[in-house]
Structures are given as structure tokens and as C-alpha cells.
Amino acid sequence: MTKKKLIAGNWKMNGSLAANEALVKALVAGVGTPACAIAVCVPAPYLAQVQTLVAGSPIELGAQDVSARAQGAFTGEQSAAMLKEFGVHYAIVGHSERRQYHGETDEVVAAKTAAALANGITPIVCVGETLAQREAGQTEEIVKRQLAAVIHVNGHCISEIVVAYEPVWAIGTGKTATPEQAQAVHAVLRAQLHHAASDHAAGIRILYGGSMNAANAAELLAQADIDGGLIGGASLKAPDFLQIIAAAS
Ligand code: PGA
């Protein structure tokens, strides 16, 4: 398998023109010739700025969300075709913050995944359980249900997606899943993908996200089914993000 790992930064609602410029310039200067794929998923108003800043570098541009709709009266949304015009390569879909604060259901996440794929954007589909669900022993059931909805709608091109396992209790909390905990869930997701697309399942990237940082990245990325990381807080500091990229290389 010649699949390169993917290290994707999720800036969330952080940044400014000045801060973005400093961060991306430091990344471009420090990244060298990486052995992994790299993306930064930036707030929508900064897509044009960051598109210019990453041009000619190995860093690809990502969005943090995408509309399920093609166009029309959907105030506040951005279509996949619009994102594509700004060179967007990846779009995060179904992040737990979207599910939690914006009521995104499994069906909406599946539809957004389809919209991204139809426009040549690689969706990074997020799944993950809450602490209560983990403690109730429901982790497997929850992530399988979330991924099943996406497979149901996008089965024919499921090999084109990236999956991100992000336990909700690990996001922004400094509480990382142990490599064993993460690998166990990644293996479940891999088996589910194998069932949906046997020939391609091994090639589908499954990222881990949730307090991944410069100190713990190498150990997580060494697991058999962890094919990269979706990094929030640590992607805002160039030295930390570069260290995670180095750990994946
Ligand atoms: P974190 O966020 O790295 O700050 O925990 C990860 C994410 O939510 O994608």
C-alpha cells in the first residue's frame, strides 16, 4: 500500500489576515519535501488569502464545512462548487461541533459528503462518540451508525473519502485517546469500509483527531490503521504542526 499519511489542520474559528499570513509562511518555509500529504482547513473568509499563501507548496487547502445544496436560497452557506473555485481540495464534513451546535444529522452529513464528491472535493468525514456514549459501551455502535449513513448514500465512490475518528471527549480537552483506544476504533471503521468496498478499503485514509499534538503524534501515527491526523489546537502553532508533519513522514 503506497498510501501517504494525511496531516490536516482544522483552524476552526481562529485566525486573522495577519495571523494567517505568519502561520502559513512559517509552515511553507519549514515544510521541506514532506513524505505525507498536508492540508489546512481554514475559515471560509480566508480561503482566497490562504490559497495564495500555499500556492506552489505541498500544503493543500481545505474548508471546514460545505453545503449539501448546489445553489439557491440557503443564507450563510457555501456550495462545493464555490469552494472549488478557490482551490479547495478537502472539506471537513460532520465535525462534532457541527453536529452539536448546528444540529447536523447523519443524513445531512451524508448529503454534504455527496456534494463534496460531486465537485471533486475530498470530504473528511468525522465520526466519534461522546464521553457518555463511551462510558455506556456504545462507541462501536455510534461510529458505525455515523459511517453507515455516509456509505449508504455514497457507496459507489466511498473509496474517495477520508474518514476522521474524533472522540468528542478528546477534542480540545487535552485528553487524547490512547493509541490502543484509537486503533481499536480505527480497526472497526476499516472493517466496515472493507465490507462496503473490499478492494479499496485498505487505501482509504482514516485519520485520528482529538488533542493530537507534537508530543503524542508519533505514537498515534504508528498504529496500523491510523493514516494521519486531524489537528485543531496544535495546527495553529507552526512549530507544533511541523513536528506532527515530521512524525508522519
Ligand atoms: P483538537 O481538535 O486537536 O484541538 O482537539 C481536533 C478537531 O476538533 O478536529
mmCIF file with all atom_site columns, N, CA and C and ligand atoms in Angstrom, residues 10 12 95 97 166 170-173 209-212 230-234, ligand 1:
data_model
loop_
_atom_site.group_PDB
_atom_site.id
_atom_site.type_symbol
_atom_site.label_atom_id
_atom_site.label_alt_id
_atom_site.label_comp_id
_atom_site.label_asym_id
_atom_site.label_entity_id
_atom_site.label_seq_id
_atom_site.pdbx_PDB_ins_code
_atom_site.Cartn_x
_atom_site.Cartn_y
_atom_site.Cartn_z
_atom_site.occupancy
_atom_site.B_iso_or_equiv
_atom_site.pdbx_formal_charge
_atom_site.auth_seq_id
_atom_site.auth_comp_id
_atom_site.auth_asym_id
_atom_site.auth_atom_id
_atom_site.pdbx_PDB_model_num
ATOM   1  N N  . ASN A 1 10  ? -7.190  21.796 11.371 1.00 0.00 ? 10  ASN A N  1
ATOM   2  C CA . ASN A 1 10  ? -8.537  22.368 11.445 1.00 0.00 ? 10  ASN A CA 1
ATOM   3  C C  . ASN A 1 10  ? -8.429  23.615 12.314 1.00 0.00 ? 10  ASN A C  1
ATOM   4  N N  . LYS A 1 12  ? -10.564 25.785 12.872 1.00 0.00 ? 12  LYS A N  1
ATOM   5  C CA . LYS A 1 12  ? -11.847 26.171 13.493 1.00 0.00 ? 12  LYS A CA 1
ATOM   6  C C  . LYS A 1 12  ? -12.046 27.684 13.306 1.00 0.00 ? 12  LYS A C  1
ATOM   7  N N  . HIS A 1 95  ? -18.152 17.461 11.359 1.00 0.00 ? 95  HIS A N  1
ATOM   8  C CA . HIS A 1 95  ? -17.370 17.634 12.596 1.00 0.00 ? 95  HIS A CA 1
ATOM   9  C C  . HIS A 1 95  ? -18.339 17.638 13.786 1.00 0.00 ? 95  HIS A C  1
ATOM   10 N N  . GLU A 1 97  ? -18.538 19.468 16.236 1.00 0.00 ? 97  GLU A N  1
ATOM   11 C CA . GLU A 1 97  ? -19.047 20.807 16.590 1.00 0.00 ? 97  GLU A CA 1
ATOM   12 C C  . GLU A 1 97  ? -20.205 21.209 15.677 1.00 0.00 ? 97  GLU A C  1
ATOM   13 N N  . GLU A 1 166 ? -12.847 11.046 15.603 1.00 0.00 ? 166 GLU A N  1
ATOM   14 C CA . GLU A 1 166 ? -12.591 12.077 16.607 1.00 0.00 ? 166 GLU A CA 1
ATOM   15 C C  . GLU A 1 166 ? -13.489 11.848 17.811 1.00 0.00 ? 166 GLU A C  1
ATOM   16 N N  . ALA A 1 170 ? -12.221 13.895 23.480 1.00 0.00 ? 170 ALA A N  1
ATOM   17 C CA . ALA A 1 170 ? -10.794 14.183 23.312 1.00 0.00 ? 170 ALA A CA 1
ATOM   18 C C  . ALA A 1 170 ? -10.556 15.497 22.576 1.00 0.00 ? 170 ALA A C  1
ATOM   19 N N  . ILE A 1 171 ? -11.623 16.111 22.071 1.00 0.00 ? 171 ILE A N  1
ATOM   20 C CA . ILE A 1 171 ? -11.445 17.305 21.235 1.00 0.00 ? 171 ILE A CA 1
ATOM   21 C C  . ILE A 1 171 ? -11.266 18.544 22.108 1.00 0.00 ? 171 ILE A C  1
ATOM   22 N N  . GLY A 1 172 ? -10.117 19.167 21.960 1.00 0.00 ? 172 GLY A N  1
ATOM   23 C CA . GLY A 1 172 ? -9.852  20.414 22.667 1.00 0.00 ? 172 GLY A CA 1
ATOM   24 C C  . GLY A 1 172 ? -9.729  20.255 24.173 1.00 0.00 ? 172 GLY A C  1
ATOM   25 N N  . THR A 1 173 ? -9.635  19.037 24.644 1.00 0.00 ? 173 THR A N  1
ATOM   26 C CA . THR A 1 173 ? -9.637  18.796 26.092 1.00 0.00 ? 173 THR A CA 1
ATOM   27 C C  . THR A 1 173 ? -8.254  18.441 26.623 1.00 0.00 ? 173 THR A C  1
ATOM   28 N N  . GLY A 1 209 ? -8.318  12.269 15.323 1.00 0.00 ? 209 GLY A N  1
ATOM   29 C CA . GLY A 1 209 ? -8.355  13.657 15.785 1.00 0.00 ? 209 GLY A CA 1
ATOM   30 C C  . GLY A 1 209 ? -8.835  13.736 17.215 1.00 0.00 ? 209 GLY A C  1
ATOM   31 N N  . GLY A 1 210 ? -8.297  14.687 17.944 1.00 0.00 ? 210 GLY A N  1
ATOM   32 C CA . GLY A 1 210 ? -8.679  14.862 19.353 1.00 0.00 ? 210 GLY A CA 1
ATOM   33 C C  . GLY A 1 210 ? -7.422  15.010 20.180 1.00 0.00 ? 210 GLY A C  1
ATOM   34 N N  . SER A 1 211 ? -7.005  16.282 20.358 1.00 0.00 ? 211 SER A N  1
ATOM   35 C CA . SER A 1 211 ? -5.815  16.596 21.162 1.00 0.00 ? 211 SER A CA 1
ATOM   36 C C  . SER A 1 211 ? -4.560  15.898 20.651 1.00 0.00 ? 211 SER A C  1
ATOM   37 N N  . MET A 1 212 ? -4.485  15.673 19.344 1.00 0.00 ? 212 MET A N  1
ATOM   38 C CA . MET A 1 212 ? -3.204  15.206 18.804 1.00 0.00 ? 212 MET A CA 1
ATOM   39 C C  . MET A 1 212 ? -2.239  16.386 18.851 1.00 0.00 ? 212 MET A C  1
ATOM   40 N N  . LEU A 1 230 ? -6.228  14.757 12.181 1.00 0.00 ? 230 LEU A N  1
ATOM   41 C CA . LEU A 1 230 ? -6.986  16.000 12.024 1.00 0.00 ? 230 LEU A CA 1
ATOM   42 C C  . LEU A 1 230 ? -6.715  16.787 13.294 1.00 0.00 ? 230 LEU A C  1
ATOM   43 N N  . ILE A 1 231 ? -6.027  17.898 13.133 1.00 0.00 ? 231 ILE A N  1
ATOM   44 C CA . ILE A 1 231 ? -5.436  18.574 14.282 1.00 0.00 ? 231 ILE A CA 1
ATOM   45 C C  . ILE A 1 231 ? -6.032  19.959 14.460 1.00 0.00 ? 231 ILE A C  1
ATOM   46 N N  . GLY A 1 232 ? -6.590  20.212 15.617 1.00 0.00 ? 232 GLY A N  1
ATOM   47 C CA . GLY A 1 232 ? -7.177  21.517 15.921 1.00 0.00 ? 232 GLY A CA 1
ATOM   48 C C  . GLY A 1 232 ? -6.142  22.444 16.535 1.00 0.00 ? 232 GLY A C  1
ATOM   49 N N  . GLY A 1 233 ? -6.135  22.523 17.845 1.00 0.00 ? 233 GLY A N  1
ATOM   50 C CA . GLY A 1 233 ? -5.288  23.475 18.568 1.00 0.00 ? 233 GLY A CA 1
ATOM   51 C C  . GLY A 1 233 ? -3.837  23.499 18.114 1.00 0.00 ? 233 GLY A C  1
ATOM   52 N N  . ALA A 1 234 ? -3.239  22.334 17.960 1.00 0.00 ? 234 ALA A N  1
ATOM   53 C CA . ALA A 1 234 ? -1.814  22.274 17.624 1.00 0.00 ? 234 ALA A CA 1
ATOM   54 C C  . ALA A 1 234 ? -1.535  22.684 16.179 1.00 0.00 ? 234 ALA A C  1
HETATM 55 P P1 . PGA B 2 .   ? -8.102  19.430 18.840 1.00 0.00 ? 1   PGA B P1 1
HETATM 56 O O1 . PGA B 2 .   ? -9.275  19.449 17.740 1.00 0.00 ? 1   PGA B O1 1
HETATM 57 O O2 . PGA B 2 .   ? -6.867  18.930 18.145 1.00 0.00 ? 1   PGA B O2 1
HETATM 58 O O3 . PGA B 2 .   ? -7.974  20.859 19.283 1.00 0.00 ? 1   PGA B O3 1
HETATM 59 O O4 . PGA B 2 .   ? -8.537  18.513 19.929 1.00 0.00 ? 1   PGA B O4 1
HETATM 60 C C1 . PGA B 2 .   ? -9.371  18.440 16.775 1.00 0.00 ? 1   PGA B C1 1
HETATM 61 C C2 . PGA B 2 .   ? -10.622 18.661 15.943 1.00 0.00 ? 1   PGA B C2 1
HETATM 62 O O5 . PGA B 2 .   ? -11.660 19.021 16.509 1.00 0.00 ? 1   PGA B O5 1
HETATM 63 O O6 . PGA B 2 .   ? -10.593 18.479 14.705 1.00 0.00 ? 1   PGA B O6 1
#
